[in-house]
């Protein structure tokens, strides 16, 4: 998921565009709950520690590619409520869209 922040192309200010990628960041104490509510739990790491190692590597790889990674902290209860309001299961696509929604709000706030 990417958000482009900065002036529009063709801007006269010459400000460069910043591409931002949101990375879902889960709280260790909510990991078991995330597994319980996710219909695709088999695609998730078994432990928060395993997930954290992969997430940190993803942050490094994204930054190395020239994109600005942003941790987007996910409260699993809010994720579940959002999915219910959207009438969709808690799965990878929903988690990604939820993170994008949170990041978009954060970027707009400045």
Backbone as JSON, one array per atom type, in Angstrom:
{
  "sequence": "XXXXXXXXXXXXXXXXXXXXXXXXXXXXXXXXXXXXXXXXXXXXXXXXXXXXXXXXXXXXXXXXXXXXXXXXXXXXXXXXXXXXXXXXXXXXXXXXXXXXXXXXXXXXXX",
  "N": [[0.84, -1.16, 0.0], [0.58, 2.16, -0.87], [1.05, 5.62, -0.42], [1.13, 8.74, -1.91], [2.81, 11.56, -1.03], [3.06, 15.06, -0.94], [3.68, 17.75, -3.26], [1.67, 18.06, -6.24], [2.48, 16.54, -9.39], [4.21, 18.58, -11.67], [4.19, 20.81, -10.17], [5.23, 24.06, -9.25], [6.87, 24.57, -7.18], [8.88, 22.78, -6.92], [9.11, 20.82, -5.04], [9.88, 17.57, -4.03], [8.21, 14.46, -4.59], [6.99, 12.29, -2.1], [6.89, 8.92, -1.51], [4.95, 6.86, 0.39], [4.74, 3.95, 2.31], [2.49, 2.05, 4.07], [2.83, 0.02, 6.9], [1.37, -2.55, 8.59], [1.27, -2.64, 12.07], [1.36, -4.6, 14.76], [0.25, -5.09, 18.12], [1.94, -6.89, 20.65], [0.43, -8.11, 22.7], [-2.0, -8.43, 21.5], [-1.78, -10.28, 19.54], [-2.62, -13.02, 19.63], [-5.38, -12.66, 19.6], [-5.71, -11.49, 17.09], [-5.03, -13.67, 15.47], [-7.13, -15.36, 16.17], [-9.42, -14.04, 15.14], [-8.97, -13.81, 12.45], [-9.77, -14.98, 9.25], [-7.95, -16.07, 7.61], [-5.91, -17.16, 9.13], [-3.93, -19.09, 8.85], [-2.17, -18.02, 7.07], [-0.79, -16.22, 8.47], [1.95, -15.49, 10.69], [2.9, -17.71, 13.33], [3.65, -16.76, 15.85], [3.95, -13.59, 17.55], [6.56, -12.71, 17.69], [7.78, -14.02, 15.48], [6.34, -12.79, 13.43], [7.15, -10.14, 13.87], [9.89, -10.15, 13.22], [9.75, -10.55, 10.43], [8.28, -8.26, 9.71], [10.02, -6.19, 10.46], [12.12, -6.69, 8.68], [10.77, -6.2, 6.3], [10.29, -3.45, 6.59], [12.93, -2.5, 6.44], [13.65, -3.35, 3.82], [11.79, -1.96, 2.25], [12.47, 0.7, 2.82], [15.05, 0.71, 1.79], [14.48, 0.57, -0.88], [13.77, 3.11, -1.52], [11.34, 4.06, -0.74], [9.27, 5.5, 1.75], [8.75, 3.88, 4.65], [6.02, 3.48, 6.93], [5.05, 2.81, 10.18], [1.98, 1.55, 11.07], [-0.02, 1.45, 13.61], [-2.11, -1.09, 14.7], [-5.1, -1.6, 16.26], [-6.62, -4.42, 17.23], [-9.29, -4.82, 18.01], [-10.52, -2.53, 16.93], [-10.02, -3.0, 14.27], [-11.59, -5.31, 13.84], [-14.14, -4.22, 14.34], [-14.26, -2.36, 12.24], [-14.18, -4.09, 10.04], [-16.61, -5.45, 10.44], [-18.39, -3.31, 10.07], [-17.91, -2.85, 7.41], [-18.87, -5.11, 6.38], [-17.29, -7.43, 5.89], [-14.9, -10.15, 5.93], [-12.25, -10.65, 8.34], [-9.39, -10.54, 6.86], [-6.41, -10.82, 4.82], [-6.68, -8.87, 2.75], [-8.59, -7.14, 3.85], [-7.25, -6.33, 6.17], [-5.11, -4.94, 5.0], [-6.47, -2.86, 3.66], [-7.63, -1.57, 5.82], [-5.34, -0.63, 7.15], [-4.42, 1.11, 5.17], [-6.49, 2.99, 5.23], [-6.19, 4.03, 7.83], [-3.59, 5.13, 7.59], [-3.97, 7.04, 5.57], [-5.7, 8.81, 6.88], [-3.95, 9.68, 8.88], [-1.93, 10.95, 7.39], [-3.37, 13.04, 6.23], [-3.96, 14.52, 8.49], [-1.56, 15.57, 9.02]],
  "CA": [[0.0, 0.0, 0.0], [1.4, 3.35, -0.99], [0.41, 6.93, -0.48], [2.09, 9.73, -2.39], [2.64, 12.79, -0.26], [3.85, 16.16, -1.48], [2.98, 18.52, -4.28], [1.31, 17.35, -7.46], [3.44, 16.66, -10.48], [4.05, 19.83, -12.37], [4.18, 21.9, -9.22], [6.33, 24.99, -9.49], [7.73, 24.71, -6.0], [10.01, 21.87, -7.05], [9.14, 19.87, -3.94], [9.85, 16.18, -4.48], [7.12, 13.62, -4.1], [7.39, 11.26, -1.16], [6.03, 7.75, -1.57], [4.87, 6.29, 1.72], [4.11, 2.62, 2.4], [2.03, 1.73, 5.42], [3.08, -1.35, 7.37], [0.57, -2.86, 9.78], [2.11, -2.9, 13.24], [0.46, -5.22, 15.73], [0.68, -5.14, 19.51], [2.19, -8.28, 21.04], [-0.65, -8.63, 23.54], [-3.2, -8.64, 20.67], [-1.47, -11.21, 18.46], [-3.5, -14.19, 19.71], [-6.71, -12.23, 19.17], [-5.65, -11.34, 15.63], [-5.1, -15.02, 14.9], [-8.48, -15.9, 16.42], [-10.45, -13.39, 14.33], [-8.6, -13.81, 11.03], [-10.18, -16.17, 8.52], [-6.75, -16.59, 6.94], [-4.9, -17.26, 10.18], [-2.84, -19.95, 8.4], [-1.22, -17.22, 6.3], [-0.09, -15.36, 9.43], [2.97, -16.15, 11.5], [2.35, -18.34, 14.53], [3.92, -15.93, 17.02], [4.23, -12.17, 17.31], [8.0, -12.59, 17.44], [8.03, -14.39, 14.09], [5.8, -11.71, 12.59], [7.95, -8.94, 14.05], [11.12, -10.29, 12.42], [9.4, -10.3, 9.03], [7.86, -6.86, 9.56], [11.23, -5.34, 10.5], [12.83, -6.88, 7.41], [9.99, -5.49, 5.28], [10.57, -2.02, 6.77], [14.28, -2.27, 5.91], [13.64, -3.52, 2.37], [11.02, -0.86, 1.66], [13.28, 1.91, 2.93], [16.19, 0.57, 0.87], [13.98, 0.78, -2.25], [13.49, 4.52, -1.72], [10.0, 4.37, -0.27], [9.26, 5.78, 3.19], [7.8, 3.02, 5.37], [5.41, 4.04, 8.14], [4.35, 1.86, 11.03], [0.59, 1.91, 11.32], [-0.41, 0.6, 14.73], [-3.45, -1.64, 14.51], [-5.83, -2.13, 17.4], [-7.39, -5.51, 16.64], [-10.72, -4.58, 18.24], [-10.97, -1.54, 15.95], [-9.99, -3.69, 12.97], [-12.78, -6.16, 13.79], [-15.31, -3.33, 14.22], [-14.23, -1.81, 10.89], [-14.56, -5.17, 9.13], [-18.05, -5.66, 10.6], [-19.07, -2.18, 9.44], [-17.72, -3.01, 5.96], [-19.46, -6.41, 6.05], [-16.27, -8.27, 5.26], [-14.15, -10.94, 6.89], [-10.91, -10.18, 8.69], [-8.41, -11.29, 6.06], [-5.29, -9.99, 4.37], [-7.15, -7.71, 1.98], [-9.24, -6.21, 4.78], [-6.21, -5.73, 7.02], [-4.37, -3.97, 4.19], [-7.32, -1.69, 3.42], [-7.76, -0.88, 7.11], [-4.08, 0.09, 7.35], [-4.41, 2.23, 4.23], [-7.44, 3.98, 5.74], [-5.54, 4.69, 8.97], [-2.47, 5.94, 7.13], [-4.52, 8.19, 4.85], [-6.16, 9.76, 7.9], [-2.77, 10.22, 9.56], [-1.26, 11.86, 6.46], [-4.22, 14.22, 6.09], [-3.83, 15.29, 9.73], [-0.26, 16.24, 8.97]],
  "C": [[0.88, 1.22, 0.0], [0.53, 4.59, -1.02], [1.49, 7.89, -0.98], [1.79, 11.03, -1.68], [3.54, 13.86, -0.87], [3.03, 16.91, -2.51], [2.66, 17.66, -5.48], [2.42, 17.51, -8.48], [3.16, 17.95, -11.22], [4.02, 21.03, -11.45], [5.39, 22.8, -9.46], [7.27, 25.11, -8.31], [8.94, 23.8, -6.08], [10.11, 20.86, -5.92], [9.01, 18.45, -4.48], [8.66, 15.45, -3.87], [7.71, 12.58, -3.15], [6.39, 10.11, -1.27], [6.11, 7.08, -0.2], [4.17, 4.93, 1.64], [3.74, 2.37, 3.85], [2.28, 0.27, 5.74], [2.25, -1.55, 8.63], [1.52, -3.22, 10.92], [1.2, -3.35, 14.37], [1.09, -5.25, 17.12], [0.86, -6.6, 19.93], [1.04, -8.9, 21.84], [-1.94, -8.88, 22.76], [-2.98, -9.7, 19.59], [-2.41, -12.42, 18.46], [-4.91, -13.84, 19.25], [-6.75, -12.06, 17.66], [-5.76, -12.7, 14.96], [-6.52, -15.58, 15.03], [-9.53, -15.32, 15.47], [-10.18, -13.44, 12.84], [-9.01, -15.11, 10.35], [-9.02, -16.83, 7.79], [-5.6, -16.76, 7.92], [-3.72, -18.13, 9.76], [-1.81, -19.19, 7.57], [-0.43, -16.27, 7.19], [0.95, -16.17, 10.2], [2.34, -16.65, 12.8], [2.52, -17.46, 15.76], [4.16, -14.48, 16.6], [5.71, -11.97, 17.0], [8.37, -12.95, 16.01], [7.53, -13.31, 13.15], [6.69, -10.48, 12.66], [9.25, -9.0, 13.25], [10.85, -10.01, 10.95], [9.02, -8.85, 8.78], [9.07, -5.92, 9.58], [12.04, -5.48, 9.23], [12.11, -6.14, 6.29], [10.24, -3.98, 5.37], [11.93, -1.67, 6.16], [14.28, -2.32, 4.38], [12.89, -2.38, 1.68], [11.83, 0.43, 1.69], [14.44, 1.88, 1.94], [15.75, 0.82, -0.58], [13.63, 2.24, -2.53], [12.11, 4.96, -1.31], [10.07, 4.57, 1.24], [8.25, 4.87, 3.89], [7.28, 3.72, 6.62], [4.73, 2.93, 8.9], [2.95, 2.41, 11.27], [0.09, 0.95, 12.39], [-1.87, 0.21, 14.6], [-3.98, -2.16, 15.84], [-6.79, -3.17, 16.83], [-8.89, -5.33, 16.86], [-11.29, -3.58, 17.23], [-10.98, -2.14, 14.55], [-11.24, -4.55, 12.82], [-14.03, -5.31, 13.61], [-15.39, -2.76, 12.8], [-14.68, -2.87, 9.88], [-16.06, -5.46, 9.23], [-18.83, -4.55, 9.91], [-18.99, -2.26, 7.92], [-18.33, -4.31, 5.45], [-18.47, -7.3, 5.29], [-15.51, -9.04, 6.32], [-12.82, -10.27, 7.22], [-9.94, -11.08, 7.94], [-7.34, -10.31, 5.59], [-5.72, -8.74, 3.63], [-7.79, -6.67, 2.9], [-8.21, -5.55, 5.68], [-5.43, -4.66, 6.26], [-5.19, -2.7, 3.95], [-7.5, -0.87, 4.7], [-6.51, -0.05, 7.38], [-4.01, 1.3, 6.41], [-5.33, 3.35, 4.71], [-6.82, 4.75, 6.91], [-4.41, 5.61, 8.53], [-2.95, 7.18, 6.38], [-5.0, 9.25, 5.83], [-4.98, 10.45, 8.58], [-2.06, 11.24, 8.67], [-2.05, 13.15, 6.3], [-4.12, 15.14, 7.31], [-2.52, 16.05, 9.78], [0.68, 15.63, 9.88]]
}
